[in-house]
Phi, psi and omega in degrees: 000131155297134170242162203236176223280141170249180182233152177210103196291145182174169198286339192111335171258133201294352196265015202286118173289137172250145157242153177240133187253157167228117192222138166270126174293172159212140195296001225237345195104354218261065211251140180261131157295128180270275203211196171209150154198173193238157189236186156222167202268340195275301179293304176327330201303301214286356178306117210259161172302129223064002184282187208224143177225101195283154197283048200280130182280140157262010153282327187251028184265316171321308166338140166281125153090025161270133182238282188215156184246022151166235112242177159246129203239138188234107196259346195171143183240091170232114186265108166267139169282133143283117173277149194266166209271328187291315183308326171314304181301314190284005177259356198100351194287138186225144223229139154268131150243083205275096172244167256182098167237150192222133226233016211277000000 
């Protein structure tokens, strides 16, 4: 399946762990965990195209002779700042504000 770009809020530091969930939807709402693992924004970066990160249930790791319920393949990375409405202001962005009572 293809997948599409996600967003991921954070502090800025590259050592922050994201865990990633996998869930098979279902139309009824019934959504299944596939599996999760976890990274840091610091390992993504150095990931070269194609590596893989398997997906492990944590109810079924316990098994015997369970290894994984599948991977996630990482084709591509790109990391943007998002700016915060203060850094605008404090960058220069200058705001009209008009408010308006009517008092009739």
């Amino acid at each position: 399946k293809q997948w599409y770009q996600r967003r991921v809020r954070g502090d800025n530091n590259p050592d922050t762990v994201i865990k990633v969930d996998c869930f098979d939807w279902n139309s009824n709402g019934t959504h299944d965990l596939i599996g999760e693992f976890f990274t840091t924004l610091a390992e993504l970066e150095q990931t070269r195209a194609g590596k893989s990160f398997a997906l492990v249930h944590p109810k079924k790791k316990s098994k015997r002779g369970y290894r994984h319920s599948g991977e996630i393949v990482v084709e591509q990375i790109q990391v943007a700042r998002e700016y915060s409405f203060l850094e605008y202001i404090q960058g220069g962005c200058e705001l009209n504000f008009v408010v308006g009572i009517d008092f009739t």
